[in-house]
């Protein structure tokens, strides 16, 4: 994935969790062919929401790639959690996010220029559910990491006694759970890499009225020169009315331990 992009768009800057040696660096003689873009595919109904011409400056772009999200679960055979994610960033801001579920053969994307029709259908269903008068009165459902949950569940219940805590794996999977209305808040307490959250950030930004931020409410910059670790956790929701819970959760989670340990 990395080398195909580098060969197809010379000069593009790519940040990825994993790298393969190129054929020219003495690292094994791997041959990588440039990406062949089929214009007929781009003109199909699946991409009908994207305008035909988009003018972008290559120097402003960075691509973040997570080739295998939920690696631990992949090794355990829990392939329903596994995703591959690509995010295109323009001057630090997510421009396009793609979440692909390789074992389900499903792909979801959202961008500044258009939204995947599957996501549009999910959003339509999600909006109908949110419009339900009883929805605002239901206890929030928070999805957290099954492999790094630590004491998060206990602290969530200390902050939100009636909340339901769900366990899942992979930032991509958890974000899709928000989009499907299966969870209300995606909460992550510990450090997380930006290639894990860039594509989910873009999808929430362009396909919902929700948000993704640090637990303290800070925005996340995806500049090429930026630190590739988010150190203050993640709070994400597709429901803008739930953003007010972020401060309560952050106060409970951060006050339980020193910030350096979070």
Coordinates of C-alpha atoms in Angstrom, one line a residue:
X1 CA 0.0 0.0 0.0
X2 CA 2.7 2.4 1.0
X3 CA 5.0 1.8 -2.0
X4 CA 2.1 1.7 -4.5
X5 CA 1.2 5.2 -3.4
X6 CA 4.8 6.4 -3.5
X7 CA 5.2 5.0 -7.0
X8 CA 1.9 6.4 -8.3
X9 CA 2.2 9.8 -6.7
X10 CA 5.9 10.7 -6.5
X11 CA 6.5 13.1 -3.7
X12 CA 3.5 12.1 -1.7
X13 CA 4.2 11.9 2.0
X14 CA 3.0 8.7 3.7
X15 CA 3.0 7.7 7.3
X16 CA 2.2 4.0 8.1
X17 CA 2.4 1.6 11.0
X18 CA 4.3 -0.9 8.8
X19 CA 6.7 -0.4 6.0
X20 CA 7.9 -2.8 3.3
X21 CA 11.3 -2.3 1.6
X22 CA 11.1 -1.0 -2.0
X23 CA 12.8 -2.7 -4.9
X24 CA 15.5 0.0 -5.0
X25 CA 16.6 0.1 -1.4
X26 CA 18.4 -3.3 -1.2
X27 CA 15.7 -4.7 1.0
X28 CA 14.7 -7.8 -0.8
X29 CA 14.1 -6.8 -4.4
X30 CA 10.3 -6.2 -4.0
X31 CA 8.6 -5.0 -7.1
X32 CA 5.6 -2.7 -6.6
X33 CA 3.5 -1.7 -9.6
X34 CA 1.9 1.8 -9.7
X35 CA -1.8 2.0 -8.9
X36 CA -3.9 1.7 -12.1
X37 CA -6.9 4.0 -11.8
X38 CA -9.9 2.9 -13.8
X39 CA -11.9 6.0 -14.7
X40 CA -14.9 3.9 -15.4
X41 CA -15.0 2.9 -11.7
X42 CA -14.7 6.5 -10.6
X43 CA -17.6 7.4 -12.8
X44 CA -19.8 4.7 -11.4
X45 CA -22.8 5.3 -9.1
X46 CA -20.7 4.3 -6.1
X47 CA -18.7 7.5 -6.4
X48 CA -21.5 9.7 -7.8
X49 CA -21.2 12.2 -4.9
X50 CA -17.6 13.1 -5.8
X51 CA -17.2 16.1 -8.2
X52 CA -15.3 15.2 -11.5
X53 CA -12.4 17.5 -10.9
X54 CA -10.7 18.2 -7.6
X55 CA -7.6 20.5 -7.5
X56 CA -5.2 19.6 -4.7
X57 CA -1.6 20.6 -4.1
X58 CA 0.5 17.4 -3.4
X59 CA 2.7 19.4 -1.0
X60 CA -0.3 20.0 1.3
X61 CA -1.1 16.3 1.5
X62 CA -0.1 13.5 3.9
X63 CA -1.5 9.9 3.8
X64 CA -1.8 8.0 7.0
X65 CA -2.1 4.2 6.6
X66 CA -3.0 1.4 9.1
X67 CA -2.6 -1.8 7.1
X68 CA -4.0 -4.0 9.9
X69 CA -6.1 -2.6 12.7
X70 CA -6.9 -5.0 15.6
X71 CA -3.8 -7.0 15.0
X72 CA -4.2 -9.0 18.3
X73 CA -7.7 -10.0 17.4
X74 CA -6.5 -11.0 13.9
X75 CA -4.0 -13.4 15.6
X76 CA -6.9 -14.8 17.7
X77 CA -9.1 -15.4 14.7
X78 CA -11.6 -12.6 15.7
X79 CA -11.6 -11.2 12.1
X80 CA -14.9 -9.3 12.5
X81 CA -12.8 -6.6 14.3
X82 CA -10.1 -6.3 11.6
X83 CA -10.0 -3.3 9.3
X84 CA -7.5 -1.6 7.0
X85 CA -7.6 2.2 7.0
X86 CA -6.3 5.0 4.8
X87 CA -6.6 8.7 5.6
X88 CA -5.7 11.6 3.3
X89 CA -4.9 14.8 5.2
X90 CA -4.6 18.4 3.9
X91 CA -2.6 20.8 6.0
X92 CA -3.2 18.7 9.2
X93 CA -6.9 18.3 8.7
X94 CA -8.5 15.0 7.6
X95 CA -9.7 15.2 4.0
X96 CA -10.7 11.6 3.2
X97 CA -11.1 8.5 5.4
X98 CA -11.5 4.9 4.3
X99 CA -12.3 2.0 6.5
X100 CA -12.2 -1.4 4.8
X101 CA -13.3 -4.7 6.4
X102 CA -11.3 -7.3 4.5
X103 CA -13.0 -10.3 5.9
X104 CA -16.4 -8.9 5.3
X105 CA -15.5 -7.3 1.9
X106 CA -17.1 -4.0 2.9
X107 CA -15.6 -0.6 2.5
X108 CA -16.8 2.7 3.9
X109 CA -15.5 6.1 3.1
X110 CA -16.2 9.8 3.6
X111 CA -14.6 12.9 2.4
X112 CA -14.9 16.7 2.1
X113 CA -16.1 16.1 -1.4
X114 CA -18.6 13.3 -1.0
X115 CA -19.7 10.4 1.1
X116 CA -20.0 6.7 0.4
X117 CA -23.6 5.6 -0.3
X118 CA -23.4 2.9 2.3
X119 CA -22.5 5.5 4.9
X120 CA -25.3 7.7 3.6
X121 CA -27.7 4.9 4.2
X122 CA -26.3 4.2 7.6
X123 CA -26.6 7.9 8.5
X124 CA -30.2 8.0 7.3
X125 CA -31.1 5.1 9.6
X126 CA -29.0 6.6 12.4
X127 CA -30.8 10.0 12.1
X128 CA -34.2 8.3 12.3
X129 CA -33.1 6.5 15.4
X130 CA -31.8 9.7 17.0
X131 CA -35.0 11.5 16.3
X132 CA -36.9 8.9 18.5
X133 CA -38.2 10.9 21.5
X134 CA -37.0 8.1 23.8
X135 CA -33.4 8.2 22.4
X136 CA -32.4 11.1 24.6
X137 CA -33.5 9.4 27.7
X138 CA -31.6 6.2 27.2
X139 CA -28.4 5.6 29.1
X140 CA -25.4 6.1 26.9
X141 CA -23.6 3.1 25.5
X142 CA -19.8 3.4 25.5
X143 CA -17.6 1.1 23.5
X144 CA -14.1 0.6 24.9
X145 CA -11.1 -1.6 24.0
X146 CA -11.4 -5.3 24.9
X147 CA -7.6 -5.6 25.1
X148 CA -6.7 -2.4 26.9
X149 CA -9.7 -1.8 29.1
X150 CA -7.8 -1.7 32.4
X151 CA -10.0 0.0 34.9
X152 CA -11.9 2.0 32.3
X153 CA -15.2 0.3 32.9
X154 CA -15.2 1.0 36.6
X155 CA -14.3 4.7 36.0
X156 CA -17.0 5.1 33.3
X157 CA -19.6 3.8 35.8
X158 CA -18.2 6.2 38.4
X159 CA -18.8 9.1 36.0
X160 CA -22.0 7.7 34.4
X161 CA -23.6 5.2 36.7
X162 CA -26.3 4.2 34.2
X163 CA -24.1 3.8 31.2
X164 CA -23.7 0.5 29.3
X165 CA -20.1 -0.4 28.6
X166 CA -19.4 -2.5 25.5
X167 CA -16.1 -4.1 24.6
X168 CA -14.7 -4.3 21.1
X169 CA -11.4 -4.1 19.2
X170 CA -10.0 -1.8 16.6
X171 CA -10.6 1.9 16.2
X172 CA -12.2 1.3 12.8
X173 CA -14.7 -1.2 14.0
X174 CA -15.6 0.9 17.0
X175 CA -16.2 3.9 14.8
X176 CA -18.5 1.9 12.5
X177 CA -20.4 0.8 15.6
X178 CA -21.1 4.5 16.2
X179 CA -22.3 4.9 12.6
X180 CA -24.6 1.9 12.8
X181 CA -26.1 3.1 16.1
X182 CA -24.8 0.2 18.0
X183 CA -22.9 2.5 20.4
X184 CA -23.1 6.1 21.4
X185 CA -19.5 7.0 22.5
X186 CA -16.2 5.5 21.6
X187 CA -13.8 6.0 24.5
X188 CA -10.1 5.3 24.6
X189 CA -8.0 6.2 27.7
X190 CA -4.5 5.2 26.8
X191 CA -2.0 6.5 24.2
X192 CA -3.1 5.7 20.6
X193 CA -1.3 6.1 17.3
X194 CA -2.7 8.6 14.7
X195 CA -2.9 6.0 11.9
X196 CA -5.5 4.3 14.2
X197 CA -7.8 7.3 14.3
X198 CA -7.2 9.5 11.3
X199 CA -9.7 7.6 9.0
X200 CA -12.3 7.3 11.7
X201 CA -11.9 11.0 12.4
X202 CA -12.6 11.9 8.8
X203 CA -15.6 9.6 8.6
X204 CA -17.2 11.1 11.8
X205 CA -16.3 14.6 10.5
X206 CA -18.0 14.3 7.1
X207 CA -20.6 11.7 7.6
X208 CA -22.1 12.8 10.9
X209 CA -22.7 15.8 13.1
X210 CA -20.5 14.2 15.7
X211 CA -16.8 14.6 16.6
X212 CA -13.6 13.0 17.5
X213 CA -11.2 14.7 19.9
X214 CA -8.8 14.0 22.7
X215 CA -10.5 13.2 26.0
X216 CA -9.6 16.8 27.1
X217 CA -11.4 18.2 24.1
X218 CA -8.4 19.0 22.0
X219 CA -8.3 18.7 18.2
X220 CA -5.9 16.2 16.6
X221 CA -3.4 17.5 14.0
X222 CA -2.2 15.0 11.4
X223 CA 0.7 17.1 10.1
X224 CA 3.6 15.2 8.7
X225 CA 5.9 16.8 11.3
X226 CA 3.5 16.1 14.2
X227 CA 3.9 13.5 16.9
X228 CA 2.3 10.3 15.7
X229 CA 0.9 9.5 19.2
X230 CA -2.3 10.9 20.7
X231 CA -1.4 11.1 24.4
X232 CA -4.7 12.3 26.0
X233 CA -7.0 9.5 24.9
X234 CA -9.9 9.6 22.5
X235 CA -13.5 10.7 22.7
X236 CA -15.7 10.1 19.7
X237 CA -19.4 10.3 19.1
X238 CA -21.8 10.6 16.1
X239 CA -24.3 12.4 18.4
X240 CA -23.4 16.1 19.1
X241 CA -25.7 16.1 22.1
X242 CA -23.4 13.7 23.9
X243 CA -20.2 15.8 23.6
X244 CA -21.2 17.4 26.9
X245 CA -20.3 14.1 28.7
X246 CA -16.7 14.3 27.6
X247 CA -15.7 16.6 30.4
X248 CA -17.3 14.4 33.1
X249 CA -15.5 11.3 31.7
X250 CA -12.2 13.1 31.4
X251 CA -12.3 14.3 34.9
X252 CA -13.0 10.8 36.2
X253 CA -10.4 9.0 34.1
X254 CA -7.6 11.5 34.4
X255 CA -8.1 12.2 38.1
X256 CA -7.8 8.5 38.8
X257 CA -4.1 8.4 37.8
X258 CA -1.3 10.7 36.9
X259 CA -1.6 12.0 33.3
X260 CA 1.8 10.5 32.6
X261 CA 0.4 7.1 33.2
X262 CA -2.6 7.6 30.9

